[in-house]
PDB file of C-alpha atoms in Angstrom:
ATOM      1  CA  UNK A   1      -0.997  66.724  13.848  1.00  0.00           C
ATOM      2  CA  UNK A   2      -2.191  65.186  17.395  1.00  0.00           C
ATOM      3  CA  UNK A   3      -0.835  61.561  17.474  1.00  0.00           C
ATOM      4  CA  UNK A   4      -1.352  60.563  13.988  1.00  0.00           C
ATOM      5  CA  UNK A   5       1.202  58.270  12.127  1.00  0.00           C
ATOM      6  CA  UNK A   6       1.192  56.053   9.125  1.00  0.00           C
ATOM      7  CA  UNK A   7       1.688  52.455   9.782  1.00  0.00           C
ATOM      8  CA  UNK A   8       0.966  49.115   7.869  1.00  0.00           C
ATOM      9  CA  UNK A   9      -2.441  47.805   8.039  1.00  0.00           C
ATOM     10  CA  UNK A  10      -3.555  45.121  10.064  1.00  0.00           C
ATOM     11  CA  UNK A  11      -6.502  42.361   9.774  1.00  0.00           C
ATOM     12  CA  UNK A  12      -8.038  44.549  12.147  1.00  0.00           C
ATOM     13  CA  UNK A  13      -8.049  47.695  10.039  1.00  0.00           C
ATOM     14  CA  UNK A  14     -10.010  46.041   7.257  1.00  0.00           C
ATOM     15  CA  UNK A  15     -13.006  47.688   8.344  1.00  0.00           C
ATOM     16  CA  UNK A  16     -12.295  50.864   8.715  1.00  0.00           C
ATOM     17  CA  UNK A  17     -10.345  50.810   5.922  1.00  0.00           C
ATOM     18  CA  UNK A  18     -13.680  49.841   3.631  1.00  0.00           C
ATOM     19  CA  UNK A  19     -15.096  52.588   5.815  1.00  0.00           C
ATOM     20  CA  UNK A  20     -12.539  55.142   4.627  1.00  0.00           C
ATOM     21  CA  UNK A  21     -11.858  54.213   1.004  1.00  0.00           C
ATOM     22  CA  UNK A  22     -16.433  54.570   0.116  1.00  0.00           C
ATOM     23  CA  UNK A  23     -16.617  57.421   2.001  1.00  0.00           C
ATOM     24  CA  UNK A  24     -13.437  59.441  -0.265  1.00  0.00           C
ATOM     25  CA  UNK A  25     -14.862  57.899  -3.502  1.00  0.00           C
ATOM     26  CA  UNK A  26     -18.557  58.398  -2.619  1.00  0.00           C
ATOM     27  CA  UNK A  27     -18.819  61.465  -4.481  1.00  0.00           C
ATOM     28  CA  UNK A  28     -17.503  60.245  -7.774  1.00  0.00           C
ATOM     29  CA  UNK A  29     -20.325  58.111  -8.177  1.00  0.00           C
ATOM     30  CA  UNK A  30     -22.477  60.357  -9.742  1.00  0.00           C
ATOM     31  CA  UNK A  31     -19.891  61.405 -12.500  1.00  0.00           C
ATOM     32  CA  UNK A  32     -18.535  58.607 -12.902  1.00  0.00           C
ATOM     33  CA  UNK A  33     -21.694  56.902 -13.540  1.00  0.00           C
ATOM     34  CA  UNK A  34     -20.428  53.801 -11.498  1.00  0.00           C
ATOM     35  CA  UNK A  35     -18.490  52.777  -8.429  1.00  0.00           C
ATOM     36  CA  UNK A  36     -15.207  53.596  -8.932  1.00  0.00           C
ATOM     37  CA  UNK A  37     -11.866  51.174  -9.083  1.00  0.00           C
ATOM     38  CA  UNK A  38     -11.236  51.279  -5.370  1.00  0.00           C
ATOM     39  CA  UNK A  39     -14.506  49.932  -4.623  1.00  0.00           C
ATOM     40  CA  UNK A  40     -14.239  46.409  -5.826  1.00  0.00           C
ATOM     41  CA  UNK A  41     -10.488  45.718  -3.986  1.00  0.00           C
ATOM     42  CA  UNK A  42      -9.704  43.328  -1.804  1.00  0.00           C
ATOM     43  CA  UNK A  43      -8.713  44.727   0.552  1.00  0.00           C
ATOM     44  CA  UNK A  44      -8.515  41.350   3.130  1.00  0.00           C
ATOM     45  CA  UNK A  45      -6.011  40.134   0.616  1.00  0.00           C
ATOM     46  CA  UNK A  46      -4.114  43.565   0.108  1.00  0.00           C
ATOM     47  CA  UNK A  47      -3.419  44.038   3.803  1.00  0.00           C
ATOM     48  CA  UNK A  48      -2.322  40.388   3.871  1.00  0.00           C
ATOM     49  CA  UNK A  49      -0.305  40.914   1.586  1.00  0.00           C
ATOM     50  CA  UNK A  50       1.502  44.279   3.395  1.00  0.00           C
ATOM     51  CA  UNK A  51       1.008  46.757   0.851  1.00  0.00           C
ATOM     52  CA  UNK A  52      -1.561  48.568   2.766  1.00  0.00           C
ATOM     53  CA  UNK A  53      -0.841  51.644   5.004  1.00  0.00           C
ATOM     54  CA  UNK A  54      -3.202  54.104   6.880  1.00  0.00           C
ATOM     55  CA  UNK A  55      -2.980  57.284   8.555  1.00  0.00           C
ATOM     56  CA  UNK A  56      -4.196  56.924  12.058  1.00  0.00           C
ATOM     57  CA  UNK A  57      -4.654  58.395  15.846  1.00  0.00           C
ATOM     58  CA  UNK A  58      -5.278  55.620  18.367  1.00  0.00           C
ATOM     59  CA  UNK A  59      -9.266  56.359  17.595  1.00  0.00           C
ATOM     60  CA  UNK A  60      -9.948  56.304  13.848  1.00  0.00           C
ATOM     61  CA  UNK A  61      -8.423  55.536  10.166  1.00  0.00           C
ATOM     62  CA  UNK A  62      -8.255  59.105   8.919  1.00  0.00           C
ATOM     63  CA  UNK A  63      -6.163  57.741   5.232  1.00  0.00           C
ATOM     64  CA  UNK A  64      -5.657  54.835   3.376  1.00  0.00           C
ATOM     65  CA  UNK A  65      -2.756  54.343   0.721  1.00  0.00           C
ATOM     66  CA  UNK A  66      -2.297  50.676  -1.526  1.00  0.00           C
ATOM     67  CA  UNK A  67       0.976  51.013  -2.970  1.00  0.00           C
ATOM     68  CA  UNK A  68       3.813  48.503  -4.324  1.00  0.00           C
ATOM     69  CA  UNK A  69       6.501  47.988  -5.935  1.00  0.00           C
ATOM     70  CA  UNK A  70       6.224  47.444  -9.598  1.00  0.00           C
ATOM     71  CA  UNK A  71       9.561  47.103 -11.847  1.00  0.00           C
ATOM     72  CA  UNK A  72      11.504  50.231 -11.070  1.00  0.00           C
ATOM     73  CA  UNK A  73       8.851  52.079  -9.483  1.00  0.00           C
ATOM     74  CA  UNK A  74       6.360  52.192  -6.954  1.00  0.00           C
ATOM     75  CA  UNK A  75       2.562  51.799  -7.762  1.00  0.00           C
ATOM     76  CA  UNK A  76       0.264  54.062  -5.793  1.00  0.00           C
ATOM     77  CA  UNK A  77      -3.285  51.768  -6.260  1.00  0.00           C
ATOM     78  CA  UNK A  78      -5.092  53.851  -4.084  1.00  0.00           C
ATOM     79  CA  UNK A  79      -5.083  56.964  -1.777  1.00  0.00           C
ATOM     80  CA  UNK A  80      -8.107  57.725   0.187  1.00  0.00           C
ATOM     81  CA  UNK A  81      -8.768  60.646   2.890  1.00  0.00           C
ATOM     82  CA  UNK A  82     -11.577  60.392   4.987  1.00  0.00           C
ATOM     83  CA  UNK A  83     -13.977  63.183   3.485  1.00  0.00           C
ATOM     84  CA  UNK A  84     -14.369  64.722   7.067  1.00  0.00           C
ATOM     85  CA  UNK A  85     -10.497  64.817   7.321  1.00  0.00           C
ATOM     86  CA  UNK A  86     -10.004  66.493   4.108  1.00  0.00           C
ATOM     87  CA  UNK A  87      -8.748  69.562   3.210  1.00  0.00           C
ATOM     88  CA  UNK A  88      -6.027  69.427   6.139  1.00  0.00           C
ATOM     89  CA  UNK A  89      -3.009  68.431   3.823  1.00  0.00           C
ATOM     90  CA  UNK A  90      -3.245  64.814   4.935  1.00  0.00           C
ATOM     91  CA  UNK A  91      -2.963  63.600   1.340  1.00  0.00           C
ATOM     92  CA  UNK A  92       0.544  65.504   0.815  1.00  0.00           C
ATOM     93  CA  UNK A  93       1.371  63.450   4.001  1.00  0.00           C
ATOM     94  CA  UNK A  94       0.278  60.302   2.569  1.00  0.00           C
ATOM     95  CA  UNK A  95       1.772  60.980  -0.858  1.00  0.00           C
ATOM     96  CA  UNK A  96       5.101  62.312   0.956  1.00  0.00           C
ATOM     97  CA  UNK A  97       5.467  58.798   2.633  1.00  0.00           C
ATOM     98  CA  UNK A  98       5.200  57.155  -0.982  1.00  0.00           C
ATOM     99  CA  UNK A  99       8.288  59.170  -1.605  1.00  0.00           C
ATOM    100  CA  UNK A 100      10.251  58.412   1.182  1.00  0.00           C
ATOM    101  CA  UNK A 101       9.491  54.707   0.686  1.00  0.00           C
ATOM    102  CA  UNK A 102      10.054  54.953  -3.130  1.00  0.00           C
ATOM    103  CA  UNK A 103      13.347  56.526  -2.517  1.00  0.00           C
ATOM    104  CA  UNK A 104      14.325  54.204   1.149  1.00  0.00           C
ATOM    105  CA  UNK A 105      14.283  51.407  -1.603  1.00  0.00           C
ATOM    106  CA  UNK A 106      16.160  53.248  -4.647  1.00  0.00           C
ATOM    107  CA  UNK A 107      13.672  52.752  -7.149  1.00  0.00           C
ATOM    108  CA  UNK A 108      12.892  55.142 -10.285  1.00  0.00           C
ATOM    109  CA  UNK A 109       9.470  56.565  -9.778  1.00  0.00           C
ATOM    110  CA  UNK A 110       6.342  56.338  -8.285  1.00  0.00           C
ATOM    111  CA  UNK A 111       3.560  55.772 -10.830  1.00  0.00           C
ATOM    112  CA  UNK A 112      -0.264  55.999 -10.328  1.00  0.00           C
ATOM    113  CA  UNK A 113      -3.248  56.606 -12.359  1.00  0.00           C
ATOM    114  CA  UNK A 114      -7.233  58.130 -11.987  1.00  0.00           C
ATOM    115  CA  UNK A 115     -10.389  58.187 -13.312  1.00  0.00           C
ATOM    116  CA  UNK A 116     -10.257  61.390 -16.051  1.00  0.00           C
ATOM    117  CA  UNK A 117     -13.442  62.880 -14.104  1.00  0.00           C
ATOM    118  CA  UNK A 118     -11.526  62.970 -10.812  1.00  0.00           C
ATOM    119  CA  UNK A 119     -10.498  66.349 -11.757  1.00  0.00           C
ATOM    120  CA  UNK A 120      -9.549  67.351  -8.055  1.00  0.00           C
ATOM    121  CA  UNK A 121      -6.913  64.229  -8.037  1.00  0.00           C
ATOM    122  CA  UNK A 122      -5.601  65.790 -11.407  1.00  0.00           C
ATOM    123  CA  UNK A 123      -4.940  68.976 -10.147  1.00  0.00           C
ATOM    124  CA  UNK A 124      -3.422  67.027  -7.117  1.00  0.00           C
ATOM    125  CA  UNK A 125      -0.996  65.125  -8.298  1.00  0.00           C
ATOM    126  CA  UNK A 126      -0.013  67.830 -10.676  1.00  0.00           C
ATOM    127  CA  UNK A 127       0.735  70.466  -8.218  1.00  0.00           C
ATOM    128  CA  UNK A 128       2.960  67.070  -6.144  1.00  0.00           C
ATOM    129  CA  UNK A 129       4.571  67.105  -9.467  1.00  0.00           C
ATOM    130  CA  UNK A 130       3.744  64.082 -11.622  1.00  0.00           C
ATOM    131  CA  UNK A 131       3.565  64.494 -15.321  1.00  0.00           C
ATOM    132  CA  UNK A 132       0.895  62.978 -17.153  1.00  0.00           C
ATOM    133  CA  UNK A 133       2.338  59.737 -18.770  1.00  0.00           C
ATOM    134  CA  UNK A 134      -0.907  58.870 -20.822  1.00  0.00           C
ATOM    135  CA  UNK A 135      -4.545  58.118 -20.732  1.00  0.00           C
ATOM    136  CA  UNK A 136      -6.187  54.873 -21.433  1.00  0.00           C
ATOM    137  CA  UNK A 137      -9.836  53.390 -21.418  1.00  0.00           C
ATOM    138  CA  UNK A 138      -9.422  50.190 -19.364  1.00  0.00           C
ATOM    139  CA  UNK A 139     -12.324  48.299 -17.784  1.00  0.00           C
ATOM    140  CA  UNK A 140     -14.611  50.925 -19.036  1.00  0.00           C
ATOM    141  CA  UNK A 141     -12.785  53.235 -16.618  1.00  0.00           C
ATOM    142  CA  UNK A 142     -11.061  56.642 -18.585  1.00  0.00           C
ATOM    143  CA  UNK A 143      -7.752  56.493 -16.608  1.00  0.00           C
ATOM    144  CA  UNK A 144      -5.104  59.236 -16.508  1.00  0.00           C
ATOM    145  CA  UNK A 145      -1.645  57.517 -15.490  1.00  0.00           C
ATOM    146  CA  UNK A 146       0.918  60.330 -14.192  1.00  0.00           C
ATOM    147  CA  UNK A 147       4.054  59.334 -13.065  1.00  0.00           C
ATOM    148  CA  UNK A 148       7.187  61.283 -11.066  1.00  0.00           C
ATOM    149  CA  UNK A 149      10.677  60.747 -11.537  1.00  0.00           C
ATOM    150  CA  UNK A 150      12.618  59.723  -8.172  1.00  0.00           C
ATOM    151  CA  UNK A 151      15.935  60.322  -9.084  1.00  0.00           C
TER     152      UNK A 151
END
């Protein structure tokens, strides 16, 4: 990949991370019925507060990723691919870097969760190796919540 690396976000990301995250989750929409989860972040606050990351050349946010540390494990909030970036594998890099930082600081596992209709994300995460740890109706939102063991 041509110059692209995953670094912290800055203040100055904040729009093009917006940009990114409703252009991955515009399709859901329509099956979801409403906007989904990553929608209604903050994501002024969230890059404040360090936790998030994107996938960048020097021109353009290509992936976003919200993750922290929760307990023993590491949350992953939100990963987002720029739809005309898909397709390319750069969500295995992403989710590969959640790894690496889940393991850099020891912790247990990395623990996430999507809408049930994001049936791509399923398969996903599935195929990365995360077992389904339970589904839940929270918010209104059907969420699957997969976890994968670190150690």
């Amino acid at each position: 990949m041509e110059n692209i690396r995953i670094r912290q976000a800055q203040a100055a990301d904040q729009r093009a991370v917006w940009a990114c995250v409703r252009a991955a989750y515009s399709k859901y929409l329509v099956r979801m019925g409403r906007e989904p989860t990553p929608l209604h972040a903050d994501y002024e606050a969230l890059i404040a507060q360090g936790v998030v990351y994107v996938l960048a050349n020097e021109e353009e946010v290509r992936g976003v990723l919200v993750m922290m540390s929760w307990e023993r494990s590491l949350l992953v909030e939100n990963v987002a691919v720029d739809p005309r970036f898909q397709g390319q594998g750069l969500g295995q890099v992403l989710m590969a870097f959640v790894e690496q930082q889940g393991r850099k600081e020891q912790l247990d596992e990395i623990r996430l969760y999507t809408n049930e209709v994001m049936t791509e994300n399923l398969r996903f995460y599935h195929k990365l190796g995360f077992e389904e740890d339970g589904r839940r109706v929270e918010d209104g939102y059907h969420r699957v919540f997969l976890r994968k063991g670190l150690r």
